[in-house]
GROMACS .gro file of C-alpha atoms in nm:
model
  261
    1UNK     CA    1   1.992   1.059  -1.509
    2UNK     CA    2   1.894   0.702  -1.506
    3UNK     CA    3   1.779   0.533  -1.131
    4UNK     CA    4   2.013   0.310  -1.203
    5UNK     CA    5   2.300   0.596  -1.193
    6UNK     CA    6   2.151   0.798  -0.922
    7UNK     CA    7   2.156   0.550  -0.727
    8UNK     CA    8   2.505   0.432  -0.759
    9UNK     CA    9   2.625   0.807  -0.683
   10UNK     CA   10   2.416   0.843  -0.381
   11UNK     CA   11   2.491   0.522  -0.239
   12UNK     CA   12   2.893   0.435  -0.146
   13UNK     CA   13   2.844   0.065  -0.079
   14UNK     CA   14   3.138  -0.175  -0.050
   15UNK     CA   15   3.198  -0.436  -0.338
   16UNK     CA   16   2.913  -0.689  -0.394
   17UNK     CA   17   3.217  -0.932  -0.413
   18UNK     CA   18   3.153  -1.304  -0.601
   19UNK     CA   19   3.146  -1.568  -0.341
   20UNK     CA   20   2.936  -1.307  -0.053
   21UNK     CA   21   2.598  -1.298   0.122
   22UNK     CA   22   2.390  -0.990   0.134
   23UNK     CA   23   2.128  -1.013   0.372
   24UNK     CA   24   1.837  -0.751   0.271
   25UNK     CA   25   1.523  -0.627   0.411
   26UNK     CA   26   1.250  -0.524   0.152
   27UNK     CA   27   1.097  -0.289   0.319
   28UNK     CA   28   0.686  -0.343   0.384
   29UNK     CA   29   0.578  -0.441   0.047
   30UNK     CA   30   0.583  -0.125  -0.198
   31UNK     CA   31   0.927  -0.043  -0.374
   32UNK     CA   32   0.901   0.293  -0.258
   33UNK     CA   33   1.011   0.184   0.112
   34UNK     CA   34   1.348  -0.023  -0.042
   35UNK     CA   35   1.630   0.225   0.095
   36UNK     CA   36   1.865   0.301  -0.186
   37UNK     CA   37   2.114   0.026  -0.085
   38UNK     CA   38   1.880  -0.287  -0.106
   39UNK     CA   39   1.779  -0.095  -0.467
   40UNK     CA   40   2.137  -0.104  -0.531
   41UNK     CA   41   2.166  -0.458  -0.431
   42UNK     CA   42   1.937  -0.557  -0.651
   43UNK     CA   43   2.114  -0.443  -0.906
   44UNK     CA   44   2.421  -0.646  -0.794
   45UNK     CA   45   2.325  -0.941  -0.715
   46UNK     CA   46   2.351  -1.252  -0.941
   47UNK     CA   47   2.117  -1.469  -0.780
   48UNK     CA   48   1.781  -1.329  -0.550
   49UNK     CA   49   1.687  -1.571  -0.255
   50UNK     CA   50   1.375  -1.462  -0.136
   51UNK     CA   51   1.067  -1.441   0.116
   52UNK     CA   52   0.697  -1.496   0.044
   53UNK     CA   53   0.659  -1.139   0.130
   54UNK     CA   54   0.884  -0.990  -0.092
   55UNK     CA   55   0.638  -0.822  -0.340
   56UNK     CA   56   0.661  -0.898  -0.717
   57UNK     CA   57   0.690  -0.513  -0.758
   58UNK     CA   58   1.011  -0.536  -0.547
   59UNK     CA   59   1.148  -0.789  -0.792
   60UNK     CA   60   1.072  -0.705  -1.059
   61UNK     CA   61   1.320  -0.414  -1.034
   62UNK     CA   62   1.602  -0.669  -1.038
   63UNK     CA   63   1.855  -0.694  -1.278
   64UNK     CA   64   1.911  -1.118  -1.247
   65UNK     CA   65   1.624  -1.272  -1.341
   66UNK     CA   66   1.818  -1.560  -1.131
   67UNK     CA   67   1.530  -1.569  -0.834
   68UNK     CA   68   1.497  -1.861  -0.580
   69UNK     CA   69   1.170  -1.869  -0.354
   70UNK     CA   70   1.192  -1.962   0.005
   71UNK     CA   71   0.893  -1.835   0.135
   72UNK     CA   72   0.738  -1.955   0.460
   73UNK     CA   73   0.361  -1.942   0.525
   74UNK     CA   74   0.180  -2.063   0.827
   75UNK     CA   75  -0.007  -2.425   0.810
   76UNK     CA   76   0.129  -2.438   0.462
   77UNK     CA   77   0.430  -2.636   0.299
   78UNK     CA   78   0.742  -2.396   0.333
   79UNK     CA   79   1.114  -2.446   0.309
   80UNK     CA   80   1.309  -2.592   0.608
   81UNK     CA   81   1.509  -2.322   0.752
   82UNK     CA   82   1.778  -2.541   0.760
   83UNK     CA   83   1.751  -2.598   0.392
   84UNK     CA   84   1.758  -2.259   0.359
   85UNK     CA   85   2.104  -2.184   0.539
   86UNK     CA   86   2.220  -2.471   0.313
   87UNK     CA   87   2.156  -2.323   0.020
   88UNK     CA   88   2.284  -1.987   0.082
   89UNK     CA   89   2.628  -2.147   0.157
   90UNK     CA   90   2.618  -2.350  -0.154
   91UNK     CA   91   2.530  -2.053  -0.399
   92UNK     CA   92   2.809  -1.852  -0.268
   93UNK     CA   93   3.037  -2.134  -0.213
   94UNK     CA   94   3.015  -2.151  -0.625
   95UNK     CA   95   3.081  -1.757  -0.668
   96UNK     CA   96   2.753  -1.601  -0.653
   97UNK     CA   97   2.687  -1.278  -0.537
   98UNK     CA   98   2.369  -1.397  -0.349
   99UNK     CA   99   2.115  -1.128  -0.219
  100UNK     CA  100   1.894  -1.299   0.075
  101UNK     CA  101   1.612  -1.084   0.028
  102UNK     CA  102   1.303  -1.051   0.325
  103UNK     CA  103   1.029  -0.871   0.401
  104UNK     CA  104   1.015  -0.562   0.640
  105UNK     CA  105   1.406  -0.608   0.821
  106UNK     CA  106   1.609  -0.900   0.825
  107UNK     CA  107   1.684  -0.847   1.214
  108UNK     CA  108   1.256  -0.834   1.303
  109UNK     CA  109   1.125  -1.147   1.281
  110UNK     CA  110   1.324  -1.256   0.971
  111UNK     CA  111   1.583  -1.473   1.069
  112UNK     CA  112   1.859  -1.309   0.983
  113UNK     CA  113   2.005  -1.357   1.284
  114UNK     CA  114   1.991  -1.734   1.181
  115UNK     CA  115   2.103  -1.695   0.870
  116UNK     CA  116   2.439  -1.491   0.980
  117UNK     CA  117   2.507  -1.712   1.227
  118UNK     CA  118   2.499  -1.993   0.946
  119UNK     CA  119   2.743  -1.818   0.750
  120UNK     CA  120   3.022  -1.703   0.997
  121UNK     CA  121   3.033  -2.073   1.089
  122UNK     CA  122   3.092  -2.139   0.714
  123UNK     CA  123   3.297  -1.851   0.696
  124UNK     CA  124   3.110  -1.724   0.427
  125UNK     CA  125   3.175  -1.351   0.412
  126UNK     CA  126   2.864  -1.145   0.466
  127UNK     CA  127   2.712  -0.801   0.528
  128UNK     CA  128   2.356  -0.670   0.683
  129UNK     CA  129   2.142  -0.439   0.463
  130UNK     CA  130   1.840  -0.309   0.712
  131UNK     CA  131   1.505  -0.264   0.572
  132UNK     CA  132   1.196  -0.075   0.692
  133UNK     CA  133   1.076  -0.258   0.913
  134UNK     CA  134   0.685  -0.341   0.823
  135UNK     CA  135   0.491  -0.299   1.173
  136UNK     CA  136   0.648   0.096   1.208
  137UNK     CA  137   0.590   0.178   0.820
  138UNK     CA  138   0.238  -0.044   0.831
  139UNK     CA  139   0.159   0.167   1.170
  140UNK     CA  140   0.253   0.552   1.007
  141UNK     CA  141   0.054   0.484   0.667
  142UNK     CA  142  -0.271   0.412   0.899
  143UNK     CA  143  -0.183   0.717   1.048
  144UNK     CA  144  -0.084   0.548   1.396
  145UNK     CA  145   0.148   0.696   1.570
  146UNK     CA  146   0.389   0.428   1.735
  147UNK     CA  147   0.483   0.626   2.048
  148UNK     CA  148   0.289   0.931   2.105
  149UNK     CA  149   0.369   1.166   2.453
  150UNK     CA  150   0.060   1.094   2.688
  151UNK     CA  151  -0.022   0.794   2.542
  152UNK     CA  152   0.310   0.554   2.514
  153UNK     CA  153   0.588   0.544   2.663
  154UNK     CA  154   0.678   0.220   2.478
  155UNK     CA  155   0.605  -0.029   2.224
  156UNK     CA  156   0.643  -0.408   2.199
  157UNK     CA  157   0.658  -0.573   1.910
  158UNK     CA  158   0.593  -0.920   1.935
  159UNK     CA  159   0.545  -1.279   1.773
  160UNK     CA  160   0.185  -1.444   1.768
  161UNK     CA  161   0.212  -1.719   1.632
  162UNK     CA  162   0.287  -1.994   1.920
  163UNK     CA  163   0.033  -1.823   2.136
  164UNK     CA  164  -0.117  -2.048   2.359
  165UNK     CA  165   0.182  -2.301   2.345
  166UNK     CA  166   0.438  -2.355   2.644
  167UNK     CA  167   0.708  -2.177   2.479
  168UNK     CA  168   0.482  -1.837   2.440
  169UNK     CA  169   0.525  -1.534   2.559
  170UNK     CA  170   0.395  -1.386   2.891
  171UNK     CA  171   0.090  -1.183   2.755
  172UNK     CA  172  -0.018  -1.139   3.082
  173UNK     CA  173   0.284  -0.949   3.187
  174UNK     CA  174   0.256  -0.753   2.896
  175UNK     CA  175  -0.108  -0.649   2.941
  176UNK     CA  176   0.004  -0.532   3.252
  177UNK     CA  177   0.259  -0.264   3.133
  178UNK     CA  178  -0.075  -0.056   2.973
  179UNK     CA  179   0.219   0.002   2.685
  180UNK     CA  180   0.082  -0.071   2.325
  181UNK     CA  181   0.140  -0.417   2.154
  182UNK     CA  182   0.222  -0.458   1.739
  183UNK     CA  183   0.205  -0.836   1.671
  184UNK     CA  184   0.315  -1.007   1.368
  185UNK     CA  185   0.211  -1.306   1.267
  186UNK     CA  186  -0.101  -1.349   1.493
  187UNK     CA  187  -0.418  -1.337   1.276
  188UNK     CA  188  -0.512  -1.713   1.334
  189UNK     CA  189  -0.389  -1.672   1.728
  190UNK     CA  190  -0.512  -1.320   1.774
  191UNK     CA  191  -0.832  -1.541   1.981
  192UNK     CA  192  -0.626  -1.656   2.203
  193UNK     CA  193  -0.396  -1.333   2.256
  194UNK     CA  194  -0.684  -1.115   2.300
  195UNK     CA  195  -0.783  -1.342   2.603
  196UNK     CA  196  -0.502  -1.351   2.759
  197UNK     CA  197  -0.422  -0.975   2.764
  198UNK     CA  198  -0.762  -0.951   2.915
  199UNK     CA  199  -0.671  -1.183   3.188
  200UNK     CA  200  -0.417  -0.993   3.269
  201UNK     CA  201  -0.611  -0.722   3.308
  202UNK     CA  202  -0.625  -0.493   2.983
  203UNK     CA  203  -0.992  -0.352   2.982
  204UNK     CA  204  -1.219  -0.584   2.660
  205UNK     CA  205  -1.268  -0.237   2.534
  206UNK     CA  206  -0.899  -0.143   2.452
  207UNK     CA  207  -0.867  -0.031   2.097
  208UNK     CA  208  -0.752  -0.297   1.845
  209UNK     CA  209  -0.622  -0.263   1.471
  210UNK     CA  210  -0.541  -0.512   1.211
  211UNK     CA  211  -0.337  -0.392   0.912
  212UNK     CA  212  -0.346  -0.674   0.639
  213UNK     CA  213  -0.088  -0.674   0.327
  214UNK     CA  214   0.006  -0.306   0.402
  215UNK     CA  215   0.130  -0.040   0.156
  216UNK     CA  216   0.005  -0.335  -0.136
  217UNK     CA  217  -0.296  -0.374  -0.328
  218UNK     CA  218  -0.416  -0.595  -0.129
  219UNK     CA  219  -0.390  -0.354   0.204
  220UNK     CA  220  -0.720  -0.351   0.398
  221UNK     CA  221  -0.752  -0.233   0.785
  222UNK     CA  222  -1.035  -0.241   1.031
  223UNK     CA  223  -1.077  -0.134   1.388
  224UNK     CA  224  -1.202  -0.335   1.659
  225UNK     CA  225  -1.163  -0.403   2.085
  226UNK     CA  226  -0.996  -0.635   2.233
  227UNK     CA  227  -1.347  -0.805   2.316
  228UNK     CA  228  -1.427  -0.810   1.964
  229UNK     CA  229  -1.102  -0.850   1.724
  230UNK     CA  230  -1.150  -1.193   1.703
  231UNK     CA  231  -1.497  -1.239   1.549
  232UNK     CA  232  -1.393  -0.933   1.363
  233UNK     CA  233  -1.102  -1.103   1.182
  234UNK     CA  234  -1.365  -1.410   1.075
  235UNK     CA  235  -1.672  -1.186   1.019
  236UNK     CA  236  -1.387  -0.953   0.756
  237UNK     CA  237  -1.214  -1.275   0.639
  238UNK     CA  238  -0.876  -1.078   0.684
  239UNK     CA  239  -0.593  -1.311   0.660
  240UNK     CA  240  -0.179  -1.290   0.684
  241UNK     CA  241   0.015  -1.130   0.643
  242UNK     CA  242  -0.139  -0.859   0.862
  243UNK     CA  243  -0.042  -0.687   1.168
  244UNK     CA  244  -0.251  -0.660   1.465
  245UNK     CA  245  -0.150  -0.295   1.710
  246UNK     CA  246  -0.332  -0.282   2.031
  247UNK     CA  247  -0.330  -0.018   2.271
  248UNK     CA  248  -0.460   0.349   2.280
  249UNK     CA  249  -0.258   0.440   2.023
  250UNK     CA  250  -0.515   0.275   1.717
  251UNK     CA  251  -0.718   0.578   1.867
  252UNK     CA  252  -0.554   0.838   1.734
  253UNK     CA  253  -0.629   0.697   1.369
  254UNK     CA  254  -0.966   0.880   1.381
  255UNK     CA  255  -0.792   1.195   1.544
  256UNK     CA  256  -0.513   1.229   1.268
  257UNK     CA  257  -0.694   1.084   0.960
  258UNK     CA  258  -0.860   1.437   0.813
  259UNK     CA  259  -0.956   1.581   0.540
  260UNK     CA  260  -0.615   1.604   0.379
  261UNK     CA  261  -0.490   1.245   0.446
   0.00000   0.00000   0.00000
């Protein structure tokens, strides 16, 4: 049986009806972590409005060849969010069936809360397709285990890219929950994170991992302390997107990556 059939008995999904808004996540990078629906989707849709970190892999499985990039990259030109809203409304406005497509889930760091909120004002009918989100799938292919018993109770995912900046977040507070930290977007900032967890008093030795591009060809990963990530990340050149997971946790890489991994 064709994917393309497979998929359409496996998944029940309501009408991709002219004039809607689906609001997708891709999924880490590889289009083995799309779930069936997005798949579906992209089989639906007539036009594709997309992130920078939807792969070309995940596209290219589209049917529509009708594909609009809005990608956003730190320090570099990007799309106005704004302008993005905007033209979501105006696609569907003219009957499209319009598939917002992100990276990892559109509810982590993607927006989509935005976005939604753009469209009920609009009244633009709309649904939410979830997507794997990219720190936990990133996190179990480098064999590190998000919450482990002994280790975490907890996990924090968090935004690292206004660190430093009145409107950041508390990093001493969370230093001092000892609970491991995944943050996205914080290679350029991870400097400044690093010393202010240690102010708050996690140990300079605390085990640190950065996961760049995972599950693509471009993934790479290294292992550093929170004393040393920094000069790391220069001395490796590793850029965004990666994800940087700090706690205990990176330790049991070493303890679960065997033989057979």
């Amino acid at each position: 049986m064709p994917m393309n059939e497979l998929i359409e008995t496996i998944v029940e999904a309501p009408e991709f009806a002219p004039g809607h808004v689906w609001l997708a996540g891709s999924g880490p990078g590889h289009p083995r972590y799309l779930t069936l629906e997005v798949a579906d989707a992209l089989q639906r849709a007539d036009v594709i409005v997309h992130d920078a970190l939807v792969s070309d892999a995940v596209l290219a499985l589209a049917k529509t060849r009708d594909m609009i990039f809005v990608g956003k990259r730190g320090g570099k030109p990007s799309v106005a969010q704004d302008d993005i809203t905007a033209r979501l409304i105006e696609l569907a406005r003219t009957g499209k069936r319009v598939l917002r497509l992100k990276g990892g889930d559109p509810f982590i760091f993607g927006r989509g809360g935005e976005e939604a909120e753009a469209l009920v004002k609009a009244d633009i009918p709309f649904r939410i397709l979830p997507g794997m989100t990219s720190a936990l799938a990133a996190l179990a292919c480098a064999n590190i285990p998000a919450t482990m018993r002994g280790i975490s109770r907890s996990i924090t995912l968090a935004t690292g890219h206004a660190a430093g900046t009145p409107g950041d977040l508390d990093w001493k507070a969370l230093a001092k929950t000892g609970e491991p930290i995944v943050v996205y977007m914080g290679v350029s900032t991870i400097g400044t994170i690093a010393r202010l967890l240690m102010e708050g008093g996690l140990a300079g030795d605390t085990p640190v991992a950065v996961l760049m591009a995972a599950t693509t060809p471009l993934e790479r990963s290294m292992t550093a302390t929170l004393a040393t990530v920094e000069a790391e990340v220069q001395r490796q050149d590793f850029q965004a997107p990666a994800l940087i997971v700090i706690g205990r946790i990176v330790d049991m890489q070493a303890v679960l990556t065997g033989p057979a991994s």
